[in-house]
Backbone atoms as SQL, in Angstrom:
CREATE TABLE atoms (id INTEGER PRIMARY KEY, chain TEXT, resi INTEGER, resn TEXT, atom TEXT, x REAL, y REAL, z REAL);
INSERT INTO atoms VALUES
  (1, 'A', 1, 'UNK', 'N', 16.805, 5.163, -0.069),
  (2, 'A', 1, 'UNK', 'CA', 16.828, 4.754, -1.472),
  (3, 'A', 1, 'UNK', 'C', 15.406, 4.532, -1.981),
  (4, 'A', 2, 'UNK', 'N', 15.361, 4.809, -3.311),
  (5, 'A', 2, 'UNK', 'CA', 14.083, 4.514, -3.991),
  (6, 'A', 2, 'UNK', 'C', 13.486, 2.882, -3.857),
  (7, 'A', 3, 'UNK', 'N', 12.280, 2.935, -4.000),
  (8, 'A', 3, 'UNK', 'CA', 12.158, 1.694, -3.628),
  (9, 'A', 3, 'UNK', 'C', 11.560, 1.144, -5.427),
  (10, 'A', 4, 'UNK', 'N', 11.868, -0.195, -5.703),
  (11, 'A', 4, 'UNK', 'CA', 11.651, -0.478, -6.576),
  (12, 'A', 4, 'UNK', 'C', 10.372, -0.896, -7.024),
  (13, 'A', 5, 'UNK', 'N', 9.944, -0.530, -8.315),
  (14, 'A', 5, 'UNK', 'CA', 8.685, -0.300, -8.300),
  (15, 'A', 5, 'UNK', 'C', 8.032, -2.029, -8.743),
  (16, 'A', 6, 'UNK', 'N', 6.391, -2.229, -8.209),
  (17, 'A', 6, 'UNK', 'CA', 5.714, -3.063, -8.444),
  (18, 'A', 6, 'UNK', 'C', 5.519, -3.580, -9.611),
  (19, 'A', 7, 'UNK', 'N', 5.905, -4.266, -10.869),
  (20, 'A', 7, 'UNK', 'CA', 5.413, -4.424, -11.996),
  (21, 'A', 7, 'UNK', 'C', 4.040, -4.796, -12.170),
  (22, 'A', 8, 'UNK', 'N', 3.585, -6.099, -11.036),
  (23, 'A', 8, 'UNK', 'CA', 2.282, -6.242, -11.241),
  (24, 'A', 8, 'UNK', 'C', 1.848, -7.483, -10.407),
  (25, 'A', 9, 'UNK', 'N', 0.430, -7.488, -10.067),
  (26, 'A', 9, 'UNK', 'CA', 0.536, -8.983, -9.415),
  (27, 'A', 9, 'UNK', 'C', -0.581, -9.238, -10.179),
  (28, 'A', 10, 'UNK', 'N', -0.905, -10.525, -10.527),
  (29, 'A', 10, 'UNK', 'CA', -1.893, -10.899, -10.977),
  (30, 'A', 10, 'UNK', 'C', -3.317, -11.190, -10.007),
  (31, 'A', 11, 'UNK', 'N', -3.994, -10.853, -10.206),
  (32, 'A', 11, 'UNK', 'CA', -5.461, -11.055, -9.446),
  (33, 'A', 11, 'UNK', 'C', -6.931, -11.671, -10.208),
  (34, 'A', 12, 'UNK', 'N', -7.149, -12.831, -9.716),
  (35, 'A', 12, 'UNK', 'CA', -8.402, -13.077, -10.366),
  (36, 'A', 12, 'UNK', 'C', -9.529, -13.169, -9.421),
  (37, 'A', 13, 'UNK', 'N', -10.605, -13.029, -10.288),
  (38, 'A', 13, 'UNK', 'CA', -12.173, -13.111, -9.288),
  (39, 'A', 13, 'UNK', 'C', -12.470, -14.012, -8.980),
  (40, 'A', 14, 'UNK', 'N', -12.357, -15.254, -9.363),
  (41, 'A', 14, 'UNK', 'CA', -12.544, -17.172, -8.903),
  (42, 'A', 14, 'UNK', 'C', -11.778, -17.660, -9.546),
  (43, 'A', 15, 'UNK', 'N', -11.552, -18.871, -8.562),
  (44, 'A', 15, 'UNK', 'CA', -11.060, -20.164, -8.575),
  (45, 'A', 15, 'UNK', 'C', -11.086, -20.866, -9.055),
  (46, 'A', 16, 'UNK', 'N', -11.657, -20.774, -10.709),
  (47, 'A', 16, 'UNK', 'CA', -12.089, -21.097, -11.747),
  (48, 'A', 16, 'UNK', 'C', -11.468, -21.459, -13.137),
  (49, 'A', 17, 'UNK', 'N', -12.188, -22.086, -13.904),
  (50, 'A', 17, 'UNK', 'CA', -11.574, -22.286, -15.174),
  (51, 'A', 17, 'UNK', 'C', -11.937, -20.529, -15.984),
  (52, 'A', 18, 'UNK', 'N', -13.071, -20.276, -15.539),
  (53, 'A', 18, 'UNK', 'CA', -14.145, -18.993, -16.089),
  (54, 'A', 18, 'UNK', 'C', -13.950, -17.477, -15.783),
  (55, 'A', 19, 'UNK', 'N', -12.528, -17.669, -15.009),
  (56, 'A', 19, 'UNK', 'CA', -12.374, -16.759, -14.269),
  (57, 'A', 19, 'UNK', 'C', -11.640, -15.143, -14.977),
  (58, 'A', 20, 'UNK', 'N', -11.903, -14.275, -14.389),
  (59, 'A', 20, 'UNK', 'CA', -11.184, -12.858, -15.053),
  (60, 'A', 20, 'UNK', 'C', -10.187, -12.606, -14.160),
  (61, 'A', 21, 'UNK', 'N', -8.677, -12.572, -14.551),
  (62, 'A', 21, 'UNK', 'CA', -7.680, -11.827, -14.405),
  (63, 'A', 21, 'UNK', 'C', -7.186, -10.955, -15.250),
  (64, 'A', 22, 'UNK', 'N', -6.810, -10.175, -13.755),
  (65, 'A', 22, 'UNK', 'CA', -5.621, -8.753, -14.045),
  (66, 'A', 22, 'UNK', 'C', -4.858, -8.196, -13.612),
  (67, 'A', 23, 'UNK', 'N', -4.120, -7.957, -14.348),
  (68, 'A', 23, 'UNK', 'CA', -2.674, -7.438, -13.760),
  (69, 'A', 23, 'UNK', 'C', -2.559, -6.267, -13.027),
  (70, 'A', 24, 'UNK', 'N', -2.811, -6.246, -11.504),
  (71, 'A', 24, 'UNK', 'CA', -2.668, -5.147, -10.911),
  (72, 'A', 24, 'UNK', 'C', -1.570, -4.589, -10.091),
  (73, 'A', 25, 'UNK', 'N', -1.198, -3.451, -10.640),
  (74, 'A', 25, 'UNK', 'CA', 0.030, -2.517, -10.019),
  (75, 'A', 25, 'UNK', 'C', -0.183, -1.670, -8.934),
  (76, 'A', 26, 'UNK', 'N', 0.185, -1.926, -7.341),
  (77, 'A', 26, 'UNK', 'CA', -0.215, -1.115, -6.609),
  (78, 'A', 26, 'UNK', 'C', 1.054, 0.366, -6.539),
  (79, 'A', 27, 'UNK', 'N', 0.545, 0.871, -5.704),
  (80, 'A', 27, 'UNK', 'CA', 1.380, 1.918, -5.039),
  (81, 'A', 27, 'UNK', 'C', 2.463, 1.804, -4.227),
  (82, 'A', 28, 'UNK', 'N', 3.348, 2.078, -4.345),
  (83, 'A', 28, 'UNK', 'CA', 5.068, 1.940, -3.624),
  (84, 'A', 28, 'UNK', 'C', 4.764, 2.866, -2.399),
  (85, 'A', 29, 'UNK', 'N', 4.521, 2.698, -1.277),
  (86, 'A', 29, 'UNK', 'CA', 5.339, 3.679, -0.178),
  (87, 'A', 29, 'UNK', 'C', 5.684, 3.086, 0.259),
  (88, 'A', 30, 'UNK', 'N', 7.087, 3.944, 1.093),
  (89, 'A', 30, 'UNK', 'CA', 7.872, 3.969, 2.390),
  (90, 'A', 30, 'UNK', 'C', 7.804, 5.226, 3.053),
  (91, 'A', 31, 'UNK', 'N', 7.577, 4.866, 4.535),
  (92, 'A', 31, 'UNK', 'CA', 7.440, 6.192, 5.494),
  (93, 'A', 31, 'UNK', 'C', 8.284, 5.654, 6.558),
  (94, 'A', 32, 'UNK', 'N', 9.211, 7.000, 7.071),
  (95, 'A', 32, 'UNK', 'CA', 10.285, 6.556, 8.046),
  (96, 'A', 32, 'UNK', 'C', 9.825, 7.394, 8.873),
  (97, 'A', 33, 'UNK', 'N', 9.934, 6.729, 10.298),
  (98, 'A', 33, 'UNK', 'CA', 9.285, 7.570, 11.563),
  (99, 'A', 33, 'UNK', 'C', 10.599, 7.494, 12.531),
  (100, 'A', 34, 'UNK', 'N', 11.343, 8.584, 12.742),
  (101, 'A', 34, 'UNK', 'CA', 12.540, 8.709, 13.346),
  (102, 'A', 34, 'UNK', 'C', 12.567, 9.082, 14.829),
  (103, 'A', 35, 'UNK', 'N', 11.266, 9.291, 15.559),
  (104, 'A', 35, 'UNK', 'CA', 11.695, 9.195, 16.761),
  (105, 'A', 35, 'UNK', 'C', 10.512, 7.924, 17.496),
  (106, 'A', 36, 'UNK', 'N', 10.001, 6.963, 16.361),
  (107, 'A', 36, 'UNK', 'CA', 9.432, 5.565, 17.003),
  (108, 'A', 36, 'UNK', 'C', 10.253, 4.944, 16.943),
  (109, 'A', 37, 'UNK', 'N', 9.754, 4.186, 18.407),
  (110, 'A', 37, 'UNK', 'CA', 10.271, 2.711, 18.851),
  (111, 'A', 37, 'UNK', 'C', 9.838, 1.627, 17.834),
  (112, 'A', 38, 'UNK', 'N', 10.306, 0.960, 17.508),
  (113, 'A', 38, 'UNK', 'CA', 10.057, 0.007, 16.980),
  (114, 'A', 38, 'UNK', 'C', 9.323, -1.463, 18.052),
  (115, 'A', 39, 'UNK', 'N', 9.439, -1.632, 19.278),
  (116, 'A', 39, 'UNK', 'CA', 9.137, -1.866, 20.017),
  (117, 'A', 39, 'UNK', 'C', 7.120, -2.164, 20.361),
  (118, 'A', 40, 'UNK', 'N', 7.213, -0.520, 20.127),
  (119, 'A', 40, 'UNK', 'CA', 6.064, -0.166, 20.220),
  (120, 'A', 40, 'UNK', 'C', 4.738, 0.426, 18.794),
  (121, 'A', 41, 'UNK', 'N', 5.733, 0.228, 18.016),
  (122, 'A', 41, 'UNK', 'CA', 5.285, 0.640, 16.778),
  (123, 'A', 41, 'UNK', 'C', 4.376, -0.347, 16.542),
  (124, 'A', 42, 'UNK', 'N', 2.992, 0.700, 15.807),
  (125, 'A', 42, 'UNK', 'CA', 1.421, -0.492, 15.466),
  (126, 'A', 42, 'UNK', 'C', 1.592, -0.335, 13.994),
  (127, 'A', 43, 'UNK', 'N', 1.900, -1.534, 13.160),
  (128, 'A', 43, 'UNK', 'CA', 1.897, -1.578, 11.900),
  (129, 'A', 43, 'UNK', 'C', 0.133, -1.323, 11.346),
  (130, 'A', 44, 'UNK', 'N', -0.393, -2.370, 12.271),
  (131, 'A', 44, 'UNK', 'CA', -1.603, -2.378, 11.810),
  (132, 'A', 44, 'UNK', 'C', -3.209, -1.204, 11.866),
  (133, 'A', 45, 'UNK', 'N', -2.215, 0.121, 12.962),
  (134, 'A', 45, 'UNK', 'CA', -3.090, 0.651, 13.521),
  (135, 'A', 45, 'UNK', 'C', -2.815, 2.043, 12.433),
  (136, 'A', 46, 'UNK', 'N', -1.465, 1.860, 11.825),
  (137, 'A', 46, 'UNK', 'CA', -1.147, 2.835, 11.034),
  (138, 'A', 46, 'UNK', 'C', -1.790, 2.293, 9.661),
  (139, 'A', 47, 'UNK', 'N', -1.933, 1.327, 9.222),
  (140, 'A', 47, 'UNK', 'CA', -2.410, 0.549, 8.066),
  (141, 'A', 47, 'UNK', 'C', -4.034, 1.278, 7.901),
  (142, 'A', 48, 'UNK', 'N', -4.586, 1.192, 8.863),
  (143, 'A', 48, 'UNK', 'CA', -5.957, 1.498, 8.742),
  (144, 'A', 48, 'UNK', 'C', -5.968, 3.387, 9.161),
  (145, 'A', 49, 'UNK', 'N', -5.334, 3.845, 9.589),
  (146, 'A', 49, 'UNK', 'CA', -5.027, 5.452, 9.886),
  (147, 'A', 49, 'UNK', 'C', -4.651, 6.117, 8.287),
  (148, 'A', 50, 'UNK', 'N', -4.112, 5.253, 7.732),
  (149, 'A', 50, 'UNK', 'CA', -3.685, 5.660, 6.276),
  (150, 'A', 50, 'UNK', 'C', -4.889, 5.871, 5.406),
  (151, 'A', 51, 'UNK', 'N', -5.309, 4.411, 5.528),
  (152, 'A', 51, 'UNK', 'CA', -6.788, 3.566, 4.315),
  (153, 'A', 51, 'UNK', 'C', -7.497, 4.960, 4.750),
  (154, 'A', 52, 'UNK', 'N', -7.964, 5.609, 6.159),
  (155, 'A', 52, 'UNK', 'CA', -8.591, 6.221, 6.522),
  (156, 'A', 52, 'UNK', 'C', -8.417, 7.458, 5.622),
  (157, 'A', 53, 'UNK', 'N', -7.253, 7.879, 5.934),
  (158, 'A', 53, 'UNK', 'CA', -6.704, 9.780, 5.582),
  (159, 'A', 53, 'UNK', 'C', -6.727, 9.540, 4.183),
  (160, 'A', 54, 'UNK', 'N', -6.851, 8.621, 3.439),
  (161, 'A', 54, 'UNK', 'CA', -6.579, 8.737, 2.016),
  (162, 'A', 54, 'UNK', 'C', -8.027, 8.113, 1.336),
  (163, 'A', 55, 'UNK', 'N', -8.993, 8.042, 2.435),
  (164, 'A', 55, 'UNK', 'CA', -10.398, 7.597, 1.369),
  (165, 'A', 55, 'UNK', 'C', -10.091, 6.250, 0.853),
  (166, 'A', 56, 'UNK', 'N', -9.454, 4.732, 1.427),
  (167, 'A', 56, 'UNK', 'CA', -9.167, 3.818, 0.655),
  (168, 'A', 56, 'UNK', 'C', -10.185, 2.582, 1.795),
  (169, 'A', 57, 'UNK', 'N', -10.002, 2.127, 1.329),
  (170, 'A', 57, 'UNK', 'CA', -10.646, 0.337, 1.946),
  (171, 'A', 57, 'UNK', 'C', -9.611, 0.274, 2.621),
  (172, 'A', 58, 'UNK', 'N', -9.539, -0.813, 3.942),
  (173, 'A', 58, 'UNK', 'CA', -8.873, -1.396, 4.493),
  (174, 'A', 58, 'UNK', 'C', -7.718, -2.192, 3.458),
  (175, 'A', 59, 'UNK', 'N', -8.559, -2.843, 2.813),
  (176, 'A', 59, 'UNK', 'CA', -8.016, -4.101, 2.105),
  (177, 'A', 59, 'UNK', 'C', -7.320, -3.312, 1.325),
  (178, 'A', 60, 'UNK', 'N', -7.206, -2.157, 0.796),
  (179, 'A', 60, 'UNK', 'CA', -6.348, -1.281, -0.631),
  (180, 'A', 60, 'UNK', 'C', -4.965, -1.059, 0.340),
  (181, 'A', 61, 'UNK', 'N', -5.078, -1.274, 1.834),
  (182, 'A', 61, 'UNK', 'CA', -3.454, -0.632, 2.660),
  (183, 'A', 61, 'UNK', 'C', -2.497, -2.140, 3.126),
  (184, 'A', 62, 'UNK', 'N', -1.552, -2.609, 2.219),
  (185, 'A', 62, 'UNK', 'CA', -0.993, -3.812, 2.786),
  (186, 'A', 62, 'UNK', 'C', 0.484, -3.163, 3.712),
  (187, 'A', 63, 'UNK', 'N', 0.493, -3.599, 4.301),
  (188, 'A', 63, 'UNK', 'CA', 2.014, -3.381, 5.286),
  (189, 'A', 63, 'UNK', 'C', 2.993, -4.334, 4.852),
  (190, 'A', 64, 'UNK', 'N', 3.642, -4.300, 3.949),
  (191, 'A', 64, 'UNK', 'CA', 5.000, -5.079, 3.524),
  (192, 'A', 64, 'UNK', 'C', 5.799, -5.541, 4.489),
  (193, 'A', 65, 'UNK', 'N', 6.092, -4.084, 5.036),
  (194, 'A', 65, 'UNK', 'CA', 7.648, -4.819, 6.330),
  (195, 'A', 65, 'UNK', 'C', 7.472, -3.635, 7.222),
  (196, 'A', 66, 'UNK', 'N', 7.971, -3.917, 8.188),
  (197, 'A', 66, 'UNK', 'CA', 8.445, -2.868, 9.291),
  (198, 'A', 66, 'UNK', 'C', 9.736, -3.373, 9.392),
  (199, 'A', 67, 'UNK', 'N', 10.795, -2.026, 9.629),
  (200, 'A', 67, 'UNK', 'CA', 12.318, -2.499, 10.239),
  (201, 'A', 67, 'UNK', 'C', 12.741, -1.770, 11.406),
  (202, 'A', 68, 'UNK', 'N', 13.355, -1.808, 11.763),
  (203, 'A', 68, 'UNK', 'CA', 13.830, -0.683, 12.954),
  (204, 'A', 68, 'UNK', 'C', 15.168, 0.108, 12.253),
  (205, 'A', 69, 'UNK', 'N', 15.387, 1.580, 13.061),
  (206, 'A', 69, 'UNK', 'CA', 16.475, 2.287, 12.274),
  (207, 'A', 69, 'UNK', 'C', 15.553, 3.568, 12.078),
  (208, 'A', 70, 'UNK', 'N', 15.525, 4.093, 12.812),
  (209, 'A', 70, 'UNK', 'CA', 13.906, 4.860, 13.376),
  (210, 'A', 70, 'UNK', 'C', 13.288, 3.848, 13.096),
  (211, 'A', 71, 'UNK', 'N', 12.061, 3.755, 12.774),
  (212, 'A', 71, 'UNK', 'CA', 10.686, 2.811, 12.292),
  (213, 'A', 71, 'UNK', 'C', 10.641, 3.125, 10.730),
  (214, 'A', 72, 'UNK', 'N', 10.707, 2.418, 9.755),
  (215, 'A', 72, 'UNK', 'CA', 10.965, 2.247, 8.352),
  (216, 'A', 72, 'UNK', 'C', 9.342, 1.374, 7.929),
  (217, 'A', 73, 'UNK', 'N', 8.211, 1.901, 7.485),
  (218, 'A', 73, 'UNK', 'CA', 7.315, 0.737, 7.038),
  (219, 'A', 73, 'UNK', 'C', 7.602, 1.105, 5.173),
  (220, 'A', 74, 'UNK', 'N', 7.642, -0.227, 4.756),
  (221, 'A', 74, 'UNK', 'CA', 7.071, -0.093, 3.461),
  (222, 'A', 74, 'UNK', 'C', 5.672, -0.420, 3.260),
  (223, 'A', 75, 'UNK', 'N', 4.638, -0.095, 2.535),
  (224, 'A', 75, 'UNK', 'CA', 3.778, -0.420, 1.867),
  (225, 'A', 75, 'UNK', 'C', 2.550, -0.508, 0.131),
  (226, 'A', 76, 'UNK', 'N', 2.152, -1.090, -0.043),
  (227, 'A', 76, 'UNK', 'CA', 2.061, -1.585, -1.453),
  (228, 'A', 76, 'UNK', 'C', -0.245, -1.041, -0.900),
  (229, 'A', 77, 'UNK', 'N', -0.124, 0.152, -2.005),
  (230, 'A', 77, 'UNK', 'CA', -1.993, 0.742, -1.770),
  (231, 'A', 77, 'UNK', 'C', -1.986, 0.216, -3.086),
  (232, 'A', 78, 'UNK', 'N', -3.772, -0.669, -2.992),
  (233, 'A', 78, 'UNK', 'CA', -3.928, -0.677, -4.072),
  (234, 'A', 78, 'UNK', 'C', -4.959, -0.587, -4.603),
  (235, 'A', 79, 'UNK', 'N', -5.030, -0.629, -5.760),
  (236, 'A', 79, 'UNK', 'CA', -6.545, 0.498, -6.534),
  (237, 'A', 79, 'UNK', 'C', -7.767, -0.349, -6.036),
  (238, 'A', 80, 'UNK', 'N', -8.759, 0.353, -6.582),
  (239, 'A', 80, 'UNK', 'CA', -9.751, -0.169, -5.749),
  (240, 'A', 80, 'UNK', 'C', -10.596, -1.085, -7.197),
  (241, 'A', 81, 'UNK', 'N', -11.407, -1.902, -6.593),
  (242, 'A', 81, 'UNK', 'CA', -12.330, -3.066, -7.503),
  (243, 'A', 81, 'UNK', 'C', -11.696, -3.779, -8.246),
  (244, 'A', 82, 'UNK', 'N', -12.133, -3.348, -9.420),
  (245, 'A', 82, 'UNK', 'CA', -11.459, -4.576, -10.711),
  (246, 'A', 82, 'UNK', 'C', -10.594, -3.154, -11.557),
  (247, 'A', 83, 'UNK', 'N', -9.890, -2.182, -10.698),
  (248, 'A', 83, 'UNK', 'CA', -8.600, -1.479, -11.799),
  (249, 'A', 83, 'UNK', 'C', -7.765, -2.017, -11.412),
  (250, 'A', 84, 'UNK', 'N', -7.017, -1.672, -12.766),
  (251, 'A', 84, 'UNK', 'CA', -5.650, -2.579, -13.009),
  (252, 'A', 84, 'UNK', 'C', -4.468, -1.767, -12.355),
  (253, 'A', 85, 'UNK', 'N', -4.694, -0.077, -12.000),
  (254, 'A', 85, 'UNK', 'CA', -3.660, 0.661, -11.316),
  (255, 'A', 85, 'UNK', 'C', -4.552, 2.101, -10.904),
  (256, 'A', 86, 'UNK', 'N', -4.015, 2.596, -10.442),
  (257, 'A', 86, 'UNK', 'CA', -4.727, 3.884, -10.061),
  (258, 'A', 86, 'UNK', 'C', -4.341, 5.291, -10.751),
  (259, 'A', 87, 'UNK', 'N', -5.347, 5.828, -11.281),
  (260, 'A', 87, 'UNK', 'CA', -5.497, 7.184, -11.774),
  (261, 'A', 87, 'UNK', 'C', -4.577, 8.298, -11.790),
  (262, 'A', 88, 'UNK', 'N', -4.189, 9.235, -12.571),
  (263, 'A', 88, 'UNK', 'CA', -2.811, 9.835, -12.505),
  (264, 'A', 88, 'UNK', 'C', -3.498, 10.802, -11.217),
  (265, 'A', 89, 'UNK', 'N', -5.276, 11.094, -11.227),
  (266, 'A', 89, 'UNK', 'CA', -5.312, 12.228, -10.280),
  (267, 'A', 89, 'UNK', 'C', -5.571, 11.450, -8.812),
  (268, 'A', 90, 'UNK', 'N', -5.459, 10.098, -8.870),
  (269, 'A', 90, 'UNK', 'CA', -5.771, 8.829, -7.611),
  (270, 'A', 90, 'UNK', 'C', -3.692, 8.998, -6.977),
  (271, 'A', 91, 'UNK', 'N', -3.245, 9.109, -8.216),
  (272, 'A', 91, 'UNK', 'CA', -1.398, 9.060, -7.489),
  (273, 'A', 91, 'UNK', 'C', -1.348, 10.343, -6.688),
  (274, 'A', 92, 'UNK', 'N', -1.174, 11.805, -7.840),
  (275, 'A', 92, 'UNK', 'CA', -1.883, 13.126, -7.055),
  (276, 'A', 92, 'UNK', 'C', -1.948, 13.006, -5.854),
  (277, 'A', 93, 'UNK', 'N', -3.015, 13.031, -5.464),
  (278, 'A', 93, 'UNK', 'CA', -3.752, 12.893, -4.429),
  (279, 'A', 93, 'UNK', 'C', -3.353, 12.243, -3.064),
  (280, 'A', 94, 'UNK', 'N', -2.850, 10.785, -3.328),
  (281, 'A', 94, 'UNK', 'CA', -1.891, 10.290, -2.484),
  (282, 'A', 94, 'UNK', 'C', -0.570, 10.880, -1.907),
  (283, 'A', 95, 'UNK', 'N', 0.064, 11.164, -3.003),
  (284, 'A', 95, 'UNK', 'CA', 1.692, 12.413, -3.012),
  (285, 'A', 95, 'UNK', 'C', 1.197, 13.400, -2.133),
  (286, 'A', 96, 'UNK', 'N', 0.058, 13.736, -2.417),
  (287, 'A', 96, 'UNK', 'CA', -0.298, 15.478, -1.693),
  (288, 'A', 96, 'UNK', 'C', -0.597, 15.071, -0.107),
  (289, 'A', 97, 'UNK', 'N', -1.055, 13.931, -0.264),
  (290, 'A', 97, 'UNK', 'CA', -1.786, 13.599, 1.692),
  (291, 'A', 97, 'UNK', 'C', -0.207, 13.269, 2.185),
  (292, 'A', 98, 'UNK', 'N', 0.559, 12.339, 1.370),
  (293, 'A', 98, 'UNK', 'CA', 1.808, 11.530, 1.967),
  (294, 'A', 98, 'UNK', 'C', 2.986, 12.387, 2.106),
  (295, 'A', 99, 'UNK', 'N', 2.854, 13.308, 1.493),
  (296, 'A', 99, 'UNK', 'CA', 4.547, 14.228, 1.241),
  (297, 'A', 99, 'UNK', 'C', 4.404, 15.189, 1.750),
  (298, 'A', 100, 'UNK', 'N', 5.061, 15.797, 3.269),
  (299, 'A', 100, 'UNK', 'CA', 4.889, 17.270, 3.862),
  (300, 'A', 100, 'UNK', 'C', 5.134, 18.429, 3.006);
């Protein structure tokens, strides 16, 4: 099933009265891996294998959940600095690395 999309999280730069927030919308994936163990499955080793293949920061790849049922991860990429969402040719780009 589709996964429902992010409306937005709010993010500010300090802890402040002075501070700038914005509403940032990351990226929806889910990737199902049907012949991993769940057992043995590295959330975190795939987290940074991703950030890698797709040109992103560490910090832009969050791992939501892992389930078992093959290996099911969701995860939430998100734009980089102070954007509020990522680029129609930044989605592109992602679709083309993520979708066989």
């Amino acid at each position: 099933p589709p996964l429902p999309p992010f409306v937005c999280e709010l993010v500010c730069t300090a802890p402040t009265a002075n501070r700038n927030c914005l509403c940032v919308t990351p990226l929806n994936v889910n990737l199902t891996f049907p012949d991993a163990d769940i057992d043995s499955f590295n959330a975190e080793l795939l987290a940074l294998e991703i950030a890698a293949g797709l040109n992103l920061a560490e910090e832009q790849v969050e791992v939501l959940s892992v389930a078992s049922g093959s290996v099911v991860v969701r995860l939430a990429l998100w734009p980089a600095g102070d954007a509020a969402a990522f680029t129609a040719g930044e989605m592109a780009d992602v679709t083309a690395a993520l979708v066989p």
